[in-house]
mmCIF file of C-alpha atoms in Angstrom:
data_model
loop_
_atom_site.group_PDB
_atom_site.id
_atom_site.type_symbol
_atom_site.label_atom_id
_atom_site.label_comp_id
_atom_site.label_asym_id
_atom_site.label_seq_id
_atom_site.Cartn_x
_atom_site.Cartn_y
_atom_site.Cartn_z
ATOM 1 C CA MET A 1 -12.482 1.165 -2.939
ATOM 2 C CA HIS A 2 -14.082 3.751 -0.723
ATOM 3 C CA ILE A 3 -17.633 2.856 0.154
ATOM 4 C CA ALA A 4 -19.256 6.254 0.538
ATOM 5 C CA GLU A 5 -20.454 7.563 3.929
ATOM 6 C CA GLY A 6 -23.763 6.052 5.082
ATOM 7 C CA PHE A 7 -24.035 3.560 2.227
ATOM 8 C CA LEU A 8 -23.588 0.404 4.310
ATOM 9 C CA PRO A 9 -26.563 -0.662 6.490
ATOM 10 C CA PRO A 10 -25.775 0.113 10.150
ATOM 11 C CA VAL A 11 -25.565 -3.499 11.261
ATOM 12 C CA GLN A 12 -23.091 -4.440 8.502
ATOM 13 C CA ALA A 13 -21.106 -1.275 9.100
ATOM 14 C CA GLY A 14 -20.819 -2.352 12.760
ATOM 15 C CA ILE A 15 -19.776 -5.907 11.811
ATOM 16 C CA TRP A 16 -16.969 -4.600 9.602
ATOM 17 C CA PHE A 17 -15.784 -2.401 12.423
ATOM 18 C CA ALA A 18 -15.730 -5.397 14.731
ATOM 19 C CA VAL A 19 -13.833 -7.438 12.157
ATOM 20 C CA SER A 20 -11.241 -4.754 11.446
ATOM 21 C CA ALA A 21 -10.664 -3.546 15.003
ATOM 22 C CA PRO A 22 -8.406 -6.347 16.169
ATOM 23 C CA PHE A 23 -6.189 -6.023 13.088
ATOM 24 C CA VAL A 24 -5.920 -2.265 13.599
ATOM 25 C CA ILE A 25 -5.149 -2.535 17.328
ATOM 26 C CA HIS A 26 -2.560 -5.259 16.685
ATOM 27 C CA GLY A 27 -1.125 -3.106 13.882
ATOM 28 C CA ALA A 28 -0.914 -0.042 16.076
ATOM 29 C CA ARG A 29 1.059 -1.983 18.721
ATOM 30 C CA GLN A 30 3.386 -3.253 16.028
ATOM 31 C CA VAL A 31 3.956 0.311 14.811
ATOM 32 C CA VAL A 32 4.802 1.499 18.342
ATOM 33 C CA ARG A 33 7.132 -1.475 18.882
ATOM 34 C CA LEU A 34 8.877 -0.979 15.526
ATOM 35 C CA SER A 35 9.272 2.754 15.853
ATOM 36 C CA ARG A 36 11.213 2.179 19.105
ATOM 37 C CA GLU A 37 13.574 -0.292 17.419
ATOM 38 C CA SER A 38 15.850 2.094 15.564
ATOM 39 C CA THR A 39 15.843 5.364 13.690
ATOM 40 C CA GLU A 40 16.221 3.547 10.405
ATOM 41 C CA THR A 41 13.166 1.428 11.134
ATOM 42 C CA LYS A 42 11.224 4.539 12.044
ATOM 43 C CA LEU A 43 12.246 6.093 8.715
ATOM 44 C CA LEU A 44 11.156 2.995 6.797
ATOM 45 C CA LEU A 45 7.851 3.029 8.681
ATOM 46 C CA ALA A 46 7.326 6.693 7.714
ATOM 47 C CA ALA A 47 8.189 5.772 4.085
ATOM 48 C CA ALA A 48 5.654 2.968 4.040
ATOM 49 C CA GLY A 49 2.926 5.172 5.505
ATOM 50 C CA ALA A 50 3.780 8.093 3.223
ATOM 51 C CA PHE A 51 3.785 5.811 0.193
ATOM 52 C CA THR A 52 0.240 4.743 0.888
ATOM 53 C CA PHE A 53 -0.730 8.352 1.615
ATOM 54 C CA VAL A 54 0.544 9.585 -1.758
ATOM 55 C CA LEU A 55 -0.716 6.746 -3.913
ATOM 56 C CA SER A 56 -4.199 6.731 -2.489
ATOM 57 C CA ALA A 57 -4.525 10.457 -3.225
ATOM 58 C CA ILE A 58 -3.820 10.088 -6.955
ATOM 59 C CA LYS A 59 -6.659 9.127 -9.225
ATOM 60 C CA LEU A 60 -5.508 7.643 -12.488
ATOM 61 C CA PRO A 61 -7.319 7.053 -15.746
ATOM 62 C CA SER A 62 -7.983 3.516 -16.832
ATOM 63 C CA VAL A 63 -8.899 1.592 -19.984
ATOM 64 C CA THR A 64 -12.509 1.297 -18.967
ATOM 65 C CA GLY A 65 -13.041 5.052 -19.191
ATOM 66 C CA SER A 66 -13.207 5.388 -15.432
ATOM 67 C CA SER A 67 -10.546 6.515 -13.076
ATOM 68 C CA SER A 68 -9.481 5.012 -9.835
ATOM 69 C CA HIS A 69 -6.615 5.206 -7.286
ATOM 70 C CA PRO A 70 -3.966 2.735 -6.300
ATOM 71 C CA THR A 71 -3.566 1.789 -2.626
ATOM 72 C CA GLY A 72 0.204 1.406 -2.110
ATOM 73 C CA ALA A 73 -0.437 -1.008 0.755
ATOM 74 C CA GLY A 74 1.823 -3.737 -0.575
ATOM 75 C CA ALA A 75 5.047 -1.915 0.145
ATOM 76 C CA GLY A 76 4.500 -1.744 3.894
ATOM 77 C CA ALA A 77 3.251 -5.314 3.947
ATOM 78 C CA ILE A 78 6.615 -6.515 2.491
ATOM 79 C CA LEU A 79 8.643 -4.331 4.812
ATOM 80 C CA PHE A 80 6.859 -4.857 8.099
ATOM 81 C CA LYS A 81 4.343 -7.658 7.459
ATOM 82 C CA PRO A 82 0.658 -6.936 6.872
ATOM 83 C CA PRO A 83 -0.603 -6.010 10.362
ATOM 84 C CA VAL A 84 1.207 -2.683 10.265
ATOM 85 C CA MET A 85 -0.741 -1.698 7.141
ATOM 86 C CA ALA A 86 -4.087 -2.145 8.943
ATOM 87 C CA PHE A 87 -3.075 0.765 11.168
ATOM 88 C CA LEU A 88 -1.426 2.893 8.540
ATOM 89 C CA CYS A 89 -4.364 2.508 6.136
ATOM 90 C CA THR A 90 -6.728 3.510 8.968
ATOM 91 C CA LEU A 91 -4.880 6.815 9.237
ATOM 92 C CA VAL A 92 -5.091 7.407 5.493
ATOM 93 C CA LEU A 93 -8.780 6.476 5.350
ATOM 94 C CA LEU A 94 -9.547 8.673 8.357
ATOM 95 C CA PHE A 95 -7.882 11.632 6.683
ATOM 96 C CA GLN A 96 -9.913 11.087 3.533
ATOM 97 C CA ALA A 97 -13.175 10.525 5.420
ATOM 98 C CA LEU A 98 -12.816 13.659 7.543
ATOM 99 C CA LEU A 99 -11.321 16.130 5.067
ATOM 100 C CA LEU A 100 -12.371 14.897 1.608
ATOM 101 C CA ALA A 101 -15.805 13.334 2.163
ATOM 102 C CA HIS A 102 -14.233 10.359 0.485
ATOM 103 C CA GLY A 103 -15.188 7.122 2.143
ATOM 104 C CA GLY A 104 -16.728 7.771 5.533
ATOM 105 C CA LEU A 105 -16.734 7.283 9.240
ATOM 106 C CA THR A 106 -19.600 4.801 9.208
ATOM 107 C CA THR A 107 -17.973 2.802 6.448
ATOM 108 C CA LEU A 108 -14.483 3.113 7.921
ATOM 109 C CA GLY A 109 -14.512 -0.467 9.251
ATOM 110 C CA ALA A 110 -15.367 -1.940 5.893
ATOM 111 C CA ASN A 111 -12.882 0.250 4.008
ATOM 112 C CA VAL A 112 -10.098 -0.545 6.442
ATOM 113 C CA PHE A 113 -10.866 -4.241 5.995
ATOM 114 C CA SER A 114 -10.530 -4.077 2.213
ATOM 115 C CA MET A 115 -7.532 -1.718 1.970
ATOM 116 C CA GLY A 116 -5.662 -2.407 5.206
ATOM 117 C CA VAL A 117 -6.370 -6.118 5.908
ATOM 118 C CA ALA A 118 -7.447 -8.061 2.809
ATOM 119 C CA GLY A 119 -5.215 -6.274 0.327
ATOM 120 C CA PRO A 120 -1.956 -6.407 2.276
ATOM 121 C CA TRP A 121 -2.476 -9.999 3.330
ATOM 122 C CA ALA A 122 -3.307 -11.130 -0.193
ATOM 123 C CA GLY A 123 -0.307 -9.318 -1.609
ATOM 124 C CA TYR A 124 1.993 -10.525 1.153
ATOM 125 C CA GLY A 125 0.818 -14.104 0.622
ATOM 126 C CA CYS A 126 1.791 -13.929 -3.056
ATOM 127 C CA TYR A 127 5.119 -12.333 -2.062
ATOM 128 C CA VAL A 128 6.024 -15.103 0.351
ATOM 129 C CA LEU A 129 4.973 -17.783 -2.171
ATOM 130 C CA LEU A 130 7.089 -16.224 -4.938
ATOM 131 C CA ARG A 131 10.094 -15.879 -2.660
ATOM 132 C CA LYS A 132 9.692 -19.556 -1.671
ATOM 133 C CA VAL A 133 9.939 -20.628 -5.315
ATOM 134 C CA LYS A 134 13.023 -18.429 -5.701
ATOM 135 C CA ALA A 135 11.385 -15.878 -7.967
ATOM 136 C CA PRO A 136 13.508 -12.759 -8.531
ATOM 137 C CA TRP A 137 12.876 -10.030 -5.936
ATOM 138 C CA TRP A 138 11.416 -7.607 -8.448
ATOM 139 C CA ALA A 139 8.824 -10.099 -9.646
ATOM 140 C CA ALA A 140 7.801 -10.829 -6.067
ATOM 141 C CA VAL A 141 7.521 -7.127 -5.249
ATOM 142 C CA ALA A 142 5.587 -6.269 -8.388
ATOM 143 C CA VAL A 143 3.097 -9.102 -7.956
ATOM 144 C CA CYS A 144 2.610 -8.284 -4.262
ATOM 145 C CA MET A 145 1.874 -4.613 -5.002
ATOM 146 C CA ALA A 146 -0.469 -5.474 -7.849
ATOM 147 C CA ILE A 147 -2.353 -8.163 -5.901
ATOM 148 C CA ALA A 148 -2.672 -5.955 -2.811
ATOM 149 C CA ASP A 149 -4.260 -3.307 -5.020
ATOM 150 C CA LEU A 150 -6.578 -5.693 -6.926
ATOM 151 C CA ALA A 151 -7.663 -7.665 -3.875
ATOM 152 C CA THR A 152 -8.717 -4.466 -2.120
ATOM 153 C CA TYR A 153 -11.111 -3.600 -4.899
ATOM 154 C CA CYS A 154 -12.440 -7.148 -5.191
ATOM 155 C CA VAL A 155 -13.197 -7.178 -1.463
ATOM 156 C CA THR A 156 -14.950 -3.831 -1.752
ATOM 157 C CA ALA A 157 -17.110 -5.280 -4.533
ATOM 158 C CA LEU A 158 -17.995 -8.288 -2.352
ATOM 159 C CA GLN A 159 -18.801 -6.017 0.639
ATOM 160 C CA LEU A 160 -21.201 -4.041 -1.539
ATOM 161 C CA ALA A 161 -22.734 -7.215 -2.938
ATOM 162 C CA ILE A 162 -23.372 -8.577 0.530
ATOM 163 C CA ALA A 163 -25.048 -5.298 1.515
ATOM 164 C CA TYR A 164 -27.028 -5.001 -1.733
ATOM 165 C CA PRO A 165 -27.636 -8.355 -3.400
ATOM 166 C CA ASP A 166 -29.331 -8.069 -6.770
ATOM 167 C CA PRO A 167 -33.120 -8.683 -6.564
ATOM 168 C CA GLN A 168 -33.015 -11.093 -9.513
ATOM 169 C CA THR A 169 -29.509 -12.586 -9.588
ATOM 170 C CA GLY A 170 -28.790 -12.414 -5.903
ATOM 171 C CA LEU A 171 -25.369 -12.115 -4.323
ATOM 172 C CA MET A 172 -23.320 -13.396 -7.174
ATOM 173 C CA GLY A 173 -25.078 -11.167 -9.698
ATOM 174 C CA ALA A 174 -24.449 -8.098 -7.580
ATOM 175 C CA ALA A 175 -20.864 -9.153 -6.982
ATOM 176 C CA GLY A 176 -20.330 -9.488 -10.717
ATOM 177 C CA LYS A 177 -21.833 -6.109 -11.331
ATOM 178 C CA PHE A 178 -19.667 -4.322 -8.767
ATOM 179 C CA LEU A 179 -16.585 -6.237 -9.836
ATOM 180 C CA SER A 180 -17.170 -5.141 -13.410
ATOM 181 C CA VAL A 181 -16.964 -1.552 -12.247
ATOM 182 C CA PHE A 182 -13.930 -2.009 -9.971
ATOM 183 C CA ALA A 183 -11.849 -4.916 -11.175
ATOM 184 C CA PHE A 184 -11.196 -4.161 -14.846
ATOM 185 C CA THR A 185 -10.558 -0.485 -14.129
ATOM 186 C CA GLN A 186 -8.016 -1.531 -11.568
ATOM 187 C CA ILE A 187 -5.905 -3.769 -13.753
ATOM 188 C CA PRO A 188 -3.733 -1.065 -15.387
ATOM 189 C CA LEU A 189 -3.410 0.655 -12.068
ATOM 190 C CA ALA A 190 -2.281 -2.550 -10.447
ATOM 191 C CA ILE A 191 0.354 -2.996 -13.154
ATOM 192 C CA GLY A 192 1.463 0.616 -12.631
ATOM 193 C CA GLU A 193 1.621 0.084 -8.883
ATOM 194 C CA GLY A 194 3.760 -2.971 -9.460
ATOM 195 C CA ILE A 195 6.240 -0.916 -11.472
ATOM 196 C CA ILE A 196 6.394 1.820 -8.790
ATOM 197 C CA GLY A 197 6.985 -0.895 -6.193
ATOM 198 C CA VAL A 198 9.989 -2.215 -8.090
ATOM 199 C CA LEU A 199 11.437 1.285 -8.310
ATOM 200 C CA LEU A 200 10.879 1.892 -4.554
ATOM 201 C CA PHE A 201 12.383 -1.428 -3.516
ATOM 202 C CA GLY A 202 15.252 -1.053 -5.995
ATOM 203 C CA PHE A 203 16.122 2.167 -4.123
ATOM 204 C CA LEU A 204 15.609 0.631 -0.674
ATOM 205 C CA ARG A 205 17.770 -2.364 -1.438
ATOM 206 C CA ARG A 206 20.578 0.024 -2.404
ATOM 207 C CA VAL A 207 20.414 2.432 0.532
ATOM 208 C CA ALA A 208 18.967 0.319 3.324
ATOM 209 C CA ALA A 209 20.223 -3.231 2.632
ATOM 210 C CA ALA A 210 21.238 -3.707 6.303
ATOM 211 C CA ASP A 211 17.885 -2.526 7.596
ATOM 212 C CA LEU A 212 16.012 -4.732 5.144
ATOM 213 C CA PHE A 213 18.088 -7.652 6.377
ATOM 214 C CA ARG A 214 17.256 -6.803 9.986
ATOM 215 C CA LEU A 215 13.548 -6.718 9.123
ATOM 216 C CA GLY A 216 13.878 -10.038 7.382
ATOM 217 C CA VAL A 217 13.123 -8.704 3.913
ATOM 218 C CA LEU A 218 16.525 -9.619 2.532
ATOM 219 C CA SER A 219 18.354 -12.837 3.284
ATOM 220 C CA ALA A 220 21.874 -12.590 4.670
ATOM 221 C CA LYS A 221 23.191 -13.677 1.306
ATOM 222 C CA GLU A 222 21.293 -10.985 -0.556
ATOM 223 C CA ALA A 223 22.314 -8.293 1.927
ATOM 224 C CA THR A 224 26.002 -9.113 1.652
ATOM 225 C CA HIS A 225 26.077 -9.617 -2.086
ATOM 226 C CA ALA A 226 24.213 -6.404 -2.369
ATOM 227 C CA MET B 1 36.319 -1.505 8.015
ATOM 228 C CA PRO B 2 34.345 -1.550 11.319
ATOM 229 C CA GLU B 3 32.810 -4.925 11.751
ATOM 230 C CA ASN B 4 29.672 -4.042 13.632
ATOM 231 C CA LEU B 5 28.281 -0.733 12.592
ATOM 232 C CA ASN B 6 24.707 -1.821 12.833
ATOM 233 C CA PRO B 7 24.293 -4.819 15.100
ATOM 234 C CA PRO B 8 21.181 -6.837 14.492
ATOM 235 C CA ALA B 9 18.408 -6.717 17.107
ATOM 236 C CA THR B 10 19.344 -10.118 18.472
ATOM 237 C CA HIS B 11 22.480 -8.664 19.967
ATOM 238 C CA ARG B 12 20.603 -6.149 22.022
ATOM 239 C CA SER B 13 17.776 -8.343 23.155
ATOM 240 C CA THR B 14 19.873 -11.294 24.207
ATOM 241 C CA VAL B 15 21.231 -10.724 27.712
ATOM 242 C CA SER B 16 24.487 -12.635 27.381
ATOM 243 C CA PRO B 17 24.761 -14.410 24.076
ATOM 244 C CA PRO B 18 27.256 -17.249 23.881
ATOM 245 C CA PRO B 19 29.828 -15.334 21.848
ATOM 246 C CA PRO B 20 31.167 -17.999 19.507
ATOM 247 C CA ALA B 21 27.786 -19.312 18.368
ATOM 248 C CA VAL B 22 26.358 -15.871 17.786
ATOM 249 C CA THR B 23 29.453 -14.726 15.880
ATOM 250 C CA VAL B 24 29.211 -17.623 13.532
ATOM 251 C CA GLN B 25 25.495 -17.334 13.101
ATOM 252 C CA ASP B 26 25.488 -13.600 12.567
ATOM 253 C CA ALA B 27 28.617 -13.352 10.516
ATOM 254 C CA PRO B 28 26.802 -12.426 7.298
ATOM 255 C CA ALA B 29 24.763 -9.882 9.183
ATOM 256 C CA GLU B 30 27.891 -8.095 10.286
ATOM 257 C CA ARG B 31 29.205 -7.980 6.828
ATOM 258 C CA ALA B 32 25.983 -6.632 5.474
ATOM 259 C CA PRO B 33 26.173 -3.138 6.970
ATOM 260 C CA SER B 34 29.790 -2.801 6.022
ATOM 261 C CA ALA B 35 28.868 -2.971 2.385
ATOM 262 C CA PRO B 36 28.605 0.722 1.560
ATOM 263 C CA THR B 37 25.594 0.432 -0.683
ATOM 264 C CA GLY B 38 23.385 -2.264 -2.056
ATOM 265 C CA PRO B 39 23.150 -3.129 -5.745
ATOM 266 C CA ARG B 40 22.296 -0.185 -7.840
ATOM 267 C CA MET B 41 19.602 -0.714 -10.401
ATOM 268 C CA LYS B 42 21.091 0.026 -13.765
ATOM 269 C CA PRO B 43 20.032 3.532 -14.695
ATOM 270 C CA TRP B 44 18.509 2.351 -17.946
ATOM 271 C CA VAL B 45 16.370 -0.156 -16.031
ATOM 272 C CA SER B 46 14.957 2.601 -13.871
ATOM 273 C CA LEU B 47 14.395 4.736 -16.978
ATOM 274 C CA LEU B 48 12.617 1.867 -18.731
ATOM 275 C CA LEU B 49 10.450 1.311 -15.660
ATOM 276 C CA VAL B 50 9.445 4.957 -15.590
ATOM 277 C CA LEU B 51 8.689 4.861 -19.315
ATOM 278 C CA ALA B 52 6.624 1.713 -18.856
ATOM 279 C CA LEU B 53 4.700 3.453 -16.116
ATOM 280 C CA VAL B 54 3.921 6.388 -18.346
ATOM 281 C CA ALA B 55 3.060 3.993 -21.198
ATOM 282 C CA VAL B 56 0.512 2.106 -19.043
ATOM 283 C CA PHE B 57 -1.476 5.233 -18.368
ATOM 284 C CA ALA B 58 -1.003 6.728 -21.811
ATOM 285 C CA PHE B 59 -2.435 3.527 -23.363
ATOM 286 C CA SER B 60 -5.209 3.610 -20.798
ATOM 287 C CA VAL B 61 -6.264 7.020 -21.928
ATOM 288 C CA ILE B 62 -5.939 6.157 -25.632
ATOM 289 C CA LEU B 63 -7.740 2.800 -25.392
ATOM 290 C CA ALA B 64 -10.519 4.070 -23.137
ATOM 291 C CA PRO B 65 -13.943 4.091 -24.824
ATOM 292 C CA ARG B 66 -15.246 7.521 -25.741
ATOM 293 C CA THR B 67 -17.985 8.439 -23.343
ATOM 294 C CA SER B 68 -21.266 9.843 -24.576
ATOM 295 C CA ASP B 69 -21.977 13.529 -24.074
ATOM 296 C CA GLU B 70 -23.863 13.284 -20.825
ATOM 297 C CA GLY B 71 -21.375 11.004 -19.047
ATOM 298 C CA GLU B 72 -18.318 12.406 -17.386
ATOM 299 C CA ALA B 73 -15.121 11.042 -18.894
ATOM 300 C CA PHE B 74 -12.996 9.075 -16.433
ATOM 301 C CA ALA B 75 -15.429 9.298 -13.565
ATOM 302 C CA GLY B 76 -14.072 7.785 -10.373
ATOM 303 C CA THR B 77 -15.118 4.176 -9.759
ATOM 304 C CA ASP B 78 -16.143 5.042 -6.243
ATOM 305 C CA SER B 79 -18.665 7.602 -7.443
ATOM 306 C CA VAL B 80 -19.831 5.255 -10.270
ATOM 307 C CA VAL B 81 -20.736 2.690 -7.636
ATOM 308 C CA THR B 82 -22.354 5.299 -5.408
ATOM 309 C CA GLN B 83 -24.443 6.319 -8.427
ATOM 310 C CA ILE B 84 -25.514 2.698 -9.072
ATOM 311 C CA LEU B 85 -26.640 2.443 -5.478
ATOM 312 C CA GLU B 86 -28.528 5.718 -5.634
ATOM 313 C CA ASP B 87 -30.259 4.623 -8.829
ATOM 314 C CA ARG B 88 -31.431 1.564 -6.954
ATOM 315 C CA GLY B 89 -32.963 3.814 -4.321
ATOM 316 C CA VAL B 90 -30.372 3.340 -1.587
ATOM 317 C CA GLU B 91 -30.458 6.305 0.755
ATOM 318 C CA PRO B 92 -27.309 7.003 2.809
ATOM 319 C CA TRP B 93 -28.231 7.033 6.482
ATOM 320 C CA PHE B 94 -25.291 9.230 7.474
ATOM 321 C CA GLU B 95 -23.827 12.390 5.950
ATOM 322 C CA PRO B 96 -20.163 13.184 5.728
ATOM 323 C CA VAL B 97 -19.114 15.390 8.635
ATOM 324 C CA PHE B 98 -17.383 17.814 6.262
ATOM 325 C CA THR B 99 -17.752 18.191 2.495
ATOM 326 C CA PRO B 100 -15.401 20.265 0.449
ATOM 327 C CA GLY B 101 -17.426 23.076 -0.977
ATOM 328 C CA SER B 102 -16.499 22.492 -4.611
ATOM 329 C CA GLY B 103 -14.542 20.227 -6.931
ATOM 330 C CA GLU B 104 -11.683 22.735 -6.832
ATOM 331 C CA ILE B 105 -11.397 22.608 -3.058
ATOM 332 C CA GLU B 106 -11.657 18.867 -3.130
ATOM 333 C CA SER B 107 -8.847 18.501 -5.664
ATOM 334 C CA GLY B 108 -6.822 20.947 -3.612
ATOM 335 C CA LEU B 109 -7.232 18.773 -0.546
ATOM 336 C CA PHE B 110 -6.302 15.738 -2.587
ATOM 337 C CA ALA B 111 -3.203 17.643 -3.698
ATOM 338 C CA LEU B 112 -2.492 18.405 -0.031
ATOM 339 C CA GLN B 113 -2.711 14.747 0.776
ATOM 340 C CA ALA B 114 -0.334 13.840 -2.059
ATOM 341 C CA ALA B 115 2.064 16.642 -1.050
ATOM 342 C CA LEU B 116 2.168 15.600 2.555
ATOM 343 C CA GLY B 117 2.786 11.998 1.537
ATOM 344 C CA ALA B 118 5.428 12.858 -1.034
ATOM 345 C CA GLY B 119 7.137 15.222 1.385
ATOM 346 C CA ALA B 120 7.297 12.588 4.117
ATOM 347 C CA LEU B 121 8.394 9.874 1.650
ATOM 348 C CA GLY B 122 11.127 12.091 0.246
ATOM 349 C CA PHE B 123 12.332 12.940 3.769
ATOM 350 C CA ALA B 124 12.473 9.319 4.806
ATOM 351 C CA LEU B 125 14.165 8.042 1.693
ATOM 352 C CA GLY B 126 16.597 10.974 1.525
ATOM 353 C CA ASN B 127 17.461 10.494 5.177
ATOM 354 C CA LEU B 128 18.068 6.757 4.689
ATOM 355 C CA ARG B 129 20.341 7.521 1.762
ATOM 356 C CA GLY B 130 22.189 10.209 3.650
ATOM 357 C CA ARG B 131 22.794 7.771 6.528
ATOM 358 C CA ARG B 132 24.232 5.252 4.171
ATOM 359 C CA VAL B 133 26.541 7.801 2.520
ATOM 360 C CA THR B 134 27.919 9.059 5.830
ATOM 361 C CA GLN B 135 28.550 5.472 6.950
ATOM 362 C CA GLN B 136 30.974 4.938 4.065
#
């Protein structure tokens, strides 16, 4: 999902910065507020950030013969609501842009929007919906993680299509072309990320049930029957 | 069993909560921390999940189409897209501030990223577990 350095026209790069900035600033304030709440919350924040940091470093093979990396942004979205992920993903993307020449400073705004805003919100939306219809926690977690991952790559494809519409087939043609590179490759990774998410939350529900209740992830009933 | 090991945030933020109402409302919350641990996933469930994870990527490798000689197998999607753009004559207008000198250095830095992340994740999760164990 990293749009390479310098590959978005300057005006569009600027627009994506302007779009992402409020989310990142709001997210940063949330992170500061949460980290003052309690040591356990701080540890969970660190876990959410570290989770994204690890997963986005690992490139995995996929059925299409390409490789890609998961985003891990769904976990933090469930724990702390999506705004926090805008900030945490910015840190990850900044690290990769500066040290790995992966993504870039000029495309940071666009990449933060796909990975830190669109992905977490899409995943979190599915999570809330599934919890509303009383789906089991593991299903909600798995779907959230997978959708956060997939949505990120779909948004990247759209961003590229807006920047470079196909001369013949226009915006939709270009979107289809970029989606064909990103979306299919991402499906097994999204499934894998869903599985990892269930393992992570299975652990967290065991060791941090009280903290998950305080953050509103677990209902009182779930936390006590835990 | 102590009733209020980990009072919810509402207790701290409210200046003087009307005691009876809050007690009733937060009763489940106070029981929650006293439960020593949450439900443990059955070990075989965790094992199956890990096996499923391995299977997903094993199948991905097996089912992936064989690439022709010139194409790199399992090229990253990000670089595939960059290649498509370059083929269409798109010139990047900005260069990365720092580029790892070779693929080896780059994968080393990726390993560093994963190691830092895994270290922090392990610290946080281990610390949370330790806290729960000492609370018992």
